[in-house]
GROMACS .gro file of C-alpha atoms in nm:
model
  263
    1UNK     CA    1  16.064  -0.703 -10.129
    2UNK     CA    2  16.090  -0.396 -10.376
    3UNK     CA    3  15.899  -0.120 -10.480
    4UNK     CA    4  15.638  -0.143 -10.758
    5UNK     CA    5  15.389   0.114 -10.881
    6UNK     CA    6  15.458   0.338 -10.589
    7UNK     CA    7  15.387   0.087 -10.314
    8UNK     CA    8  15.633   0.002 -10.095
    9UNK     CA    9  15.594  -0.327  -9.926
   10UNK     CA   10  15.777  -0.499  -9.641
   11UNK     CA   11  15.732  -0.803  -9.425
   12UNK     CA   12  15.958  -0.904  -9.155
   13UNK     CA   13  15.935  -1.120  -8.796
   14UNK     CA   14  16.152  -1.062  -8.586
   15UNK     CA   15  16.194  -1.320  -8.280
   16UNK     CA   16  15.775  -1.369  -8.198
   17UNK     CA   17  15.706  -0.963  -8.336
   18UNK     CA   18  15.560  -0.963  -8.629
   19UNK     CA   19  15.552  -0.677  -8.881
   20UNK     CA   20  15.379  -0.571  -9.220
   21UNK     CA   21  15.425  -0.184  -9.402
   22UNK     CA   22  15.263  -0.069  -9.668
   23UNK     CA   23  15.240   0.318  -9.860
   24UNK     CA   24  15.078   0.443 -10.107
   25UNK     CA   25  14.977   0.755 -10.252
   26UNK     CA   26  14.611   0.724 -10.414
   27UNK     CA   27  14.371   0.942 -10.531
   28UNK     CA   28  13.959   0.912 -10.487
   29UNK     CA   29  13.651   1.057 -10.391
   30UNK     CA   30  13.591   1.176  -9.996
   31UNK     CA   31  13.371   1.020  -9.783
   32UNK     CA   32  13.219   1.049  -9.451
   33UNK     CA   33  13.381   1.057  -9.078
   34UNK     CA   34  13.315   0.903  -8.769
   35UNK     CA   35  13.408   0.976  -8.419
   36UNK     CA   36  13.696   0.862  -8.205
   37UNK     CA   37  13.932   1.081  -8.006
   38UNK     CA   38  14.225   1.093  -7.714
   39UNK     CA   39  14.013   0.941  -7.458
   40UNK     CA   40  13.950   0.620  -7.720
   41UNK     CA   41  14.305   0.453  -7.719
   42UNK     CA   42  14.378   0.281  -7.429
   43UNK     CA   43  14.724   0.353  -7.210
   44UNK     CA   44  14.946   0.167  -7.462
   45UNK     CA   45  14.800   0.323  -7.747
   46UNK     CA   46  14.829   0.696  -7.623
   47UNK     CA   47  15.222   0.587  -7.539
   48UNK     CA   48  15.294   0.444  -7.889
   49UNK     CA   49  15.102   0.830  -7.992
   50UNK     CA   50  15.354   0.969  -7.759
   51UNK     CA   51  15.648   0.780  -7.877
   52UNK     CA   52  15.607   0.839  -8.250
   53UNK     CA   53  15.560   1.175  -8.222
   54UNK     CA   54  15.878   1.219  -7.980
   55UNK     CA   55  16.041   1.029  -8.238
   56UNK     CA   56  15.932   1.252  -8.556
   57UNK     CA   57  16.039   1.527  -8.352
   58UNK     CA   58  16.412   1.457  -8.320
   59UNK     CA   59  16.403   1.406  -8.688
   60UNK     CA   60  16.240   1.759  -8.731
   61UNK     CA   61  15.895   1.633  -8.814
   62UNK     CA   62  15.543   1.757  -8.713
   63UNK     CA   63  15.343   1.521  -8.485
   64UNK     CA   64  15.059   1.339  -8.588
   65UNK     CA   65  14.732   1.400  -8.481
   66UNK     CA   66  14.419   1.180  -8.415
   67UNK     CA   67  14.215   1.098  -8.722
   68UNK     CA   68  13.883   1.025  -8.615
   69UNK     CA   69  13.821   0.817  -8.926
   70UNK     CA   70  14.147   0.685  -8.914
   71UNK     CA   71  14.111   0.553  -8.533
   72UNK     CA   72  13.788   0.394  -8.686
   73UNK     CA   73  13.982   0.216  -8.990
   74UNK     CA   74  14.265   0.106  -8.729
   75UNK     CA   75  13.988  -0.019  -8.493
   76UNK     CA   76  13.834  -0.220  -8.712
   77UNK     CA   77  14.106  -0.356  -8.894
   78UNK     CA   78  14.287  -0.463  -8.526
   79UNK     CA   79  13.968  -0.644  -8.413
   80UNK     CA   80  13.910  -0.775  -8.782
   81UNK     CA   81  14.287  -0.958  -8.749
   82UNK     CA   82  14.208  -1.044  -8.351
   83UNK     CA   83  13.898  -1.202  -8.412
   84UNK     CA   84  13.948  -1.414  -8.736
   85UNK     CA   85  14.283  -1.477  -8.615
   86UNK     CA   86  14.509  -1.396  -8.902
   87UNK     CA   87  14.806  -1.128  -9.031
   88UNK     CA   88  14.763  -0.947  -9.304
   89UNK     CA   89  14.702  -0.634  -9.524
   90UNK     CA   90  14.413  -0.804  -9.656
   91UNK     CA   91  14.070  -0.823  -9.414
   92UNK     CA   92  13.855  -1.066  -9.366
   93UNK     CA   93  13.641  -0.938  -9.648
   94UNK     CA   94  13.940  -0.933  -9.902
   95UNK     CA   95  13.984  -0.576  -9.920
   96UNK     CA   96  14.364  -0.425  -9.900
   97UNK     CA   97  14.461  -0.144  -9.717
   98UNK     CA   98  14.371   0.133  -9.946
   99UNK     CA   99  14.006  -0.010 -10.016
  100UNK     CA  100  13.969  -0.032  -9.662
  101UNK     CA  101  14.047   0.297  -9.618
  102UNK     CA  102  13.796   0.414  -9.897
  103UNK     CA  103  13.494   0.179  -9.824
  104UNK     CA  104  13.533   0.346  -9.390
  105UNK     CA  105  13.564   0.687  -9.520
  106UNK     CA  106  13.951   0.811  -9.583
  107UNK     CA  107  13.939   0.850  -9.931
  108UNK     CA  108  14.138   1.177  -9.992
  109UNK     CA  109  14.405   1.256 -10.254
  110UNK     CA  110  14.704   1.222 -10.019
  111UNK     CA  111  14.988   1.012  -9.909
  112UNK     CA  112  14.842   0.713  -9.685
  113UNK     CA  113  15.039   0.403  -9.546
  114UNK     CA  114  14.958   0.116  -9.348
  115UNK     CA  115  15.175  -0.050  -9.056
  116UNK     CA  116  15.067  -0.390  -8.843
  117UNK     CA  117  15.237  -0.546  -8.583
  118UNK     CA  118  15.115  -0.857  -8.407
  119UNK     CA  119  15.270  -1.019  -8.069
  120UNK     CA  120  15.351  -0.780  -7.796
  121UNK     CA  121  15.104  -0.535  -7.602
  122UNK     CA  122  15.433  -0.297  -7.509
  123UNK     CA  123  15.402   0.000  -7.745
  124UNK     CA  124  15.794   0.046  -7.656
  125UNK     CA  125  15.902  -0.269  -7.779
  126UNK     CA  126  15.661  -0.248  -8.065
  127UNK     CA  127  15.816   0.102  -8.181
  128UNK     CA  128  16.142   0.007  -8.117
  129UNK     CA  129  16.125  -0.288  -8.406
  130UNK     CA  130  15.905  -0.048  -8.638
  131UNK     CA  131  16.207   0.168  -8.669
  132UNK     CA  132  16.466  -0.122  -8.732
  133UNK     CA  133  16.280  -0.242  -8.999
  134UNK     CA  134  16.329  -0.025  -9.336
  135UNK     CA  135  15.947  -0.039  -9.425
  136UNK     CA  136  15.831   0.086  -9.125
  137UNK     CA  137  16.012   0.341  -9.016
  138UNK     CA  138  15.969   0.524  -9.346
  139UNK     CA  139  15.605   0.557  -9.264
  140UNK     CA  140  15.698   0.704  -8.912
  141UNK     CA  141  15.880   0.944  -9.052
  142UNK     CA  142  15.717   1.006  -9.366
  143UNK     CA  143  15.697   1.439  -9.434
  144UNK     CA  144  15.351   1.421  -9.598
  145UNK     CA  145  15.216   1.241  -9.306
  146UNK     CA  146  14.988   1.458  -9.079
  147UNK     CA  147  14.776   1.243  -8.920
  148UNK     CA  148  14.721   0.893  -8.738
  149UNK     CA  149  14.507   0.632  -8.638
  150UNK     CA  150  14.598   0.376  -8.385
  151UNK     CA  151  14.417   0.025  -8.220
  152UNK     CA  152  14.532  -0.227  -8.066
  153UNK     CA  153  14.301  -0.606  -8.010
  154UNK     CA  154  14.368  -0.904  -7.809
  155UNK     CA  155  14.257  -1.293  -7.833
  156UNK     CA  156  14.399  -1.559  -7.617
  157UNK     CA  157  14.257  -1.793  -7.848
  158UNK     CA  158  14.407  -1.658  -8.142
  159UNK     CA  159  14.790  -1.745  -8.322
  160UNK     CA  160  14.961  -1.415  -8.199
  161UNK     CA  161  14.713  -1.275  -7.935
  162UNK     CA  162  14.778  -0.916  -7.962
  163UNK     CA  163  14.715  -0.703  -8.292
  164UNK     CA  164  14.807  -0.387  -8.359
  165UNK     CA  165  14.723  -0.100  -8.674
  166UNK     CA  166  14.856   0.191  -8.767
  167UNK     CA  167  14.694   0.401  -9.061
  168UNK     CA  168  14.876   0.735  -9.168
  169UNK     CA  169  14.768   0.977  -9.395
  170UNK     CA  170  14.835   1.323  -9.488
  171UNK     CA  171  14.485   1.542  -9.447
  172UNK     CA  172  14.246   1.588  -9.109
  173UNK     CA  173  13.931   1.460  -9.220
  174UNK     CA  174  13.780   1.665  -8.979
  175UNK     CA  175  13.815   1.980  -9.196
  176UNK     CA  176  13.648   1.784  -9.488
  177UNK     CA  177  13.386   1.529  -9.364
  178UNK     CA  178  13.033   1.546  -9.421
  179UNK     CA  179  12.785   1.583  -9.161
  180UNK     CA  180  12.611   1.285  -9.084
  181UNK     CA  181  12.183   1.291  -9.179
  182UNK     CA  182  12.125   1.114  -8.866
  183UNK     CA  183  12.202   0.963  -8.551
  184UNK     CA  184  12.071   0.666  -8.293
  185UNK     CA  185  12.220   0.675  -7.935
  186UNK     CA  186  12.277   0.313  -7.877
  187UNK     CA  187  12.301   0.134  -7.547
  188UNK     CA  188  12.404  -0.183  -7.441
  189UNK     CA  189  12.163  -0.510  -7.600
  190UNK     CA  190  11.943  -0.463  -7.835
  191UNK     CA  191  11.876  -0.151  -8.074
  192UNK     CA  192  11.583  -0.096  -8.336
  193UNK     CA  193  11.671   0.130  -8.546
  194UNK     CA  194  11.529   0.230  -8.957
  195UNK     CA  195  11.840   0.331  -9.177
  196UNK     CA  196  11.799   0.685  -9.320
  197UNK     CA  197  12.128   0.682  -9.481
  198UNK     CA  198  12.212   0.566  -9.806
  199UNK     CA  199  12.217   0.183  -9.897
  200UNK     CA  200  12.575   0.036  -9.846
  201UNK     CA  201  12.793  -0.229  -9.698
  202UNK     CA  202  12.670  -0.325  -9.339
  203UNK     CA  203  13.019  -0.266  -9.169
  204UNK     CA  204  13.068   0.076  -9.345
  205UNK     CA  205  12.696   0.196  -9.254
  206UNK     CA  206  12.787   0.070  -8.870
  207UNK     CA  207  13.179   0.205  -8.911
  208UNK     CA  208  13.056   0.419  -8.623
  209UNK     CA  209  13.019   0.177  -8.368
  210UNK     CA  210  13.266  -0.042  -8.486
  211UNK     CA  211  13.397  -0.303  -8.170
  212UNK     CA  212  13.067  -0.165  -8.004
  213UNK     CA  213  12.789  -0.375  -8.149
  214UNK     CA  214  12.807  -0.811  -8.218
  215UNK     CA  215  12.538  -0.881  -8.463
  216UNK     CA  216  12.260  -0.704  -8.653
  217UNK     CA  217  11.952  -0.882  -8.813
  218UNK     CA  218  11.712  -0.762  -9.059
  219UNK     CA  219  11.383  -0.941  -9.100
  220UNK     CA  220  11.328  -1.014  -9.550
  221UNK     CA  221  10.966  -1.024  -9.563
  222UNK     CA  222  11.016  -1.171  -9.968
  223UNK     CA  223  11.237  -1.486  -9.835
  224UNK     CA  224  11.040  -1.486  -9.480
  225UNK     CA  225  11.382  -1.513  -9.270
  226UNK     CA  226  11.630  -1.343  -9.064
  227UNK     CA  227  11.912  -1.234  -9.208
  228UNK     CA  228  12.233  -1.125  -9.003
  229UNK     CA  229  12.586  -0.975  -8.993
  230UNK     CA  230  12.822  -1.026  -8.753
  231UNK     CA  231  13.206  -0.864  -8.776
  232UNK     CA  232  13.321  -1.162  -8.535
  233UNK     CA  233  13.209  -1.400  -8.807
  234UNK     CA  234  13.328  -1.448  -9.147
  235UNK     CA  235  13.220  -1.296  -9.434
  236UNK     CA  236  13.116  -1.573  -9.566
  237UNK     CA  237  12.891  -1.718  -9.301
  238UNK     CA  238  12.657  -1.338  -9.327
  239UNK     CA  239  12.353  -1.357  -9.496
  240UNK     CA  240  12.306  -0.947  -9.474
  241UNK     CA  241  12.580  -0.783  -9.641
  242UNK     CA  242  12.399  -0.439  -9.714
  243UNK     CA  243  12.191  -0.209  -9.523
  244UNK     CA  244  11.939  -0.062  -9.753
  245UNK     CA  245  11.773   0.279  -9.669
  246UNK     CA  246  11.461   0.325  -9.518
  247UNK     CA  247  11.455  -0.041  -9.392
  248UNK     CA  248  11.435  -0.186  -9.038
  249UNK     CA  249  11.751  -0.355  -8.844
  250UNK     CA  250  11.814  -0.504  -8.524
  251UNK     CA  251  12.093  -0.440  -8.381
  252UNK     CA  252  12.222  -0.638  -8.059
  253UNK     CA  253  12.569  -0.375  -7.908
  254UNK     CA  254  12.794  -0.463  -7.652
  255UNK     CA  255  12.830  -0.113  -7.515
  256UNK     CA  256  12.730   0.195  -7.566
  257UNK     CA  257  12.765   0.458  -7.891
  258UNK     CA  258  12.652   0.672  -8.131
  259UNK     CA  259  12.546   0.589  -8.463
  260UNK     CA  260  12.606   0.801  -8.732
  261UNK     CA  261  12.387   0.749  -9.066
  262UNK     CA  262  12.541   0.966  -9.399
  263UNK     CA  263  12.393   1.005  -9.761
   0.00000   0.00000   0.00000
């Protein structure tokens, strides 16, 4: 496919590997971090880390670093495709790569790109079709880029089991993100907690423990019901699809984490 706008967009399978790139350079407002470091991606992840930057290297190229919000927007977006079982730059919730990016808190005026790959665990055989496809290996070795987030999901029950994301971008949030207003230490099962952060989208309020926590309810004393979000379910099927501040939620976590709450 060609370039339009800026964006460069390519699509390819190649035997059961499937891969999707997308770039763009955007411009918006910055928003807030969240946490995720080395010790987060599992062995496969830390090799493809390993591998990319080995491969920038021979080309002359800095080495990416961990983006902590980054690693969350790759983390999400991985289980998002696992557990709705679908391939594509566009979530669950409709949103492309670069609103994605925005509404989880890597808004900055920089280069950012997108890859996904779906079908293998093996971070060398996944790296080695990245750079035969055109698409792809431009975002590897993309100058501009600086940092990285990568995750990786798997579903038996799902069309190509494993799915992998890779989110690029060209400034460490770190340096930039805003300090969060509050935090709740959350443990395995359930989890009251009152929202002291401004009112927005459920999954962007819990971006934190994103992959940590299944459902969260919220009791609507006007309508005299529960209503819940889940990020295993579909959109469509949630009947609480903002967190408003100074309210009361329920949330039921399937490990540990910290919850961090922003303005």
């Amino acid at each position: 496919m060609g370039r339009s706008l800026s964006v460069n967009l390519f699509a390819r399978v190649v035997s059961i590997l499937v891969l999707v790139a997308v770039a763009f350079a955007f411009s918006s407002a910055v928003l807030p971090s969240s946490s995720f470091g080395l010790s987060d991606l599992s062995p496969e992840e830390q090799i493809m880390l390993e591998l990319i930057n080995e491969y920038r290297a021979s080309y002359g190229l800095q080495p990416l670093t961990l983006s902590p919000v980054l690693m969350t927007v790759a983390d999400w977006m991985a289980r998002d495709m696992a557990d709705n079982d679908y391939f594509s730059h566009t979530d669950s919730r409709g949103l492309g790569p670069f609103e994605r990016m925005d509404h989880l808190g890597y808004a900055y005026n920089t280069w950012r790109a997108e890859n996904l790959a779906a079908a293998s665990e093996n971070a060398q055989i996944l790296l080695e079709y990245l750079q035969r496809s055109p698409g792809h290996n431009e975002n590897l070795l993309r100058p501009e880029f600086s940092v990285i987030g990568i995750a990786s999901a798997y579903n038996p029950h799902s069309y190509y089991g494993w799915y992998w994301a890779l989110e690029f971008g060209g400034y460490m949030d770190d340096e930039y993100a805003r300090e969060p207003i509050a935090t709740f230490e959350i443990k395995a099962g359930w989890n009251g907690i009152t929202h002291l952060g401004s009112s927005a989208a459920a999954e962007d309020v819990l971006a934190s423990i994103a992959g940590k926590y299944v459902i969260v309810y919220h009791w609507d004393e006007d309508a005299q019901e529960w209503l819940s979000f889940s990020p295993h379910a579909p959109l469509v099927l949630s009947t609480l699809r903002q967190l408003e501040t100074s309210k009361q939620y329920w949330i039921y976590a399937s490990e540990e984490g910290t919850l961090l709450l922003y303005e």
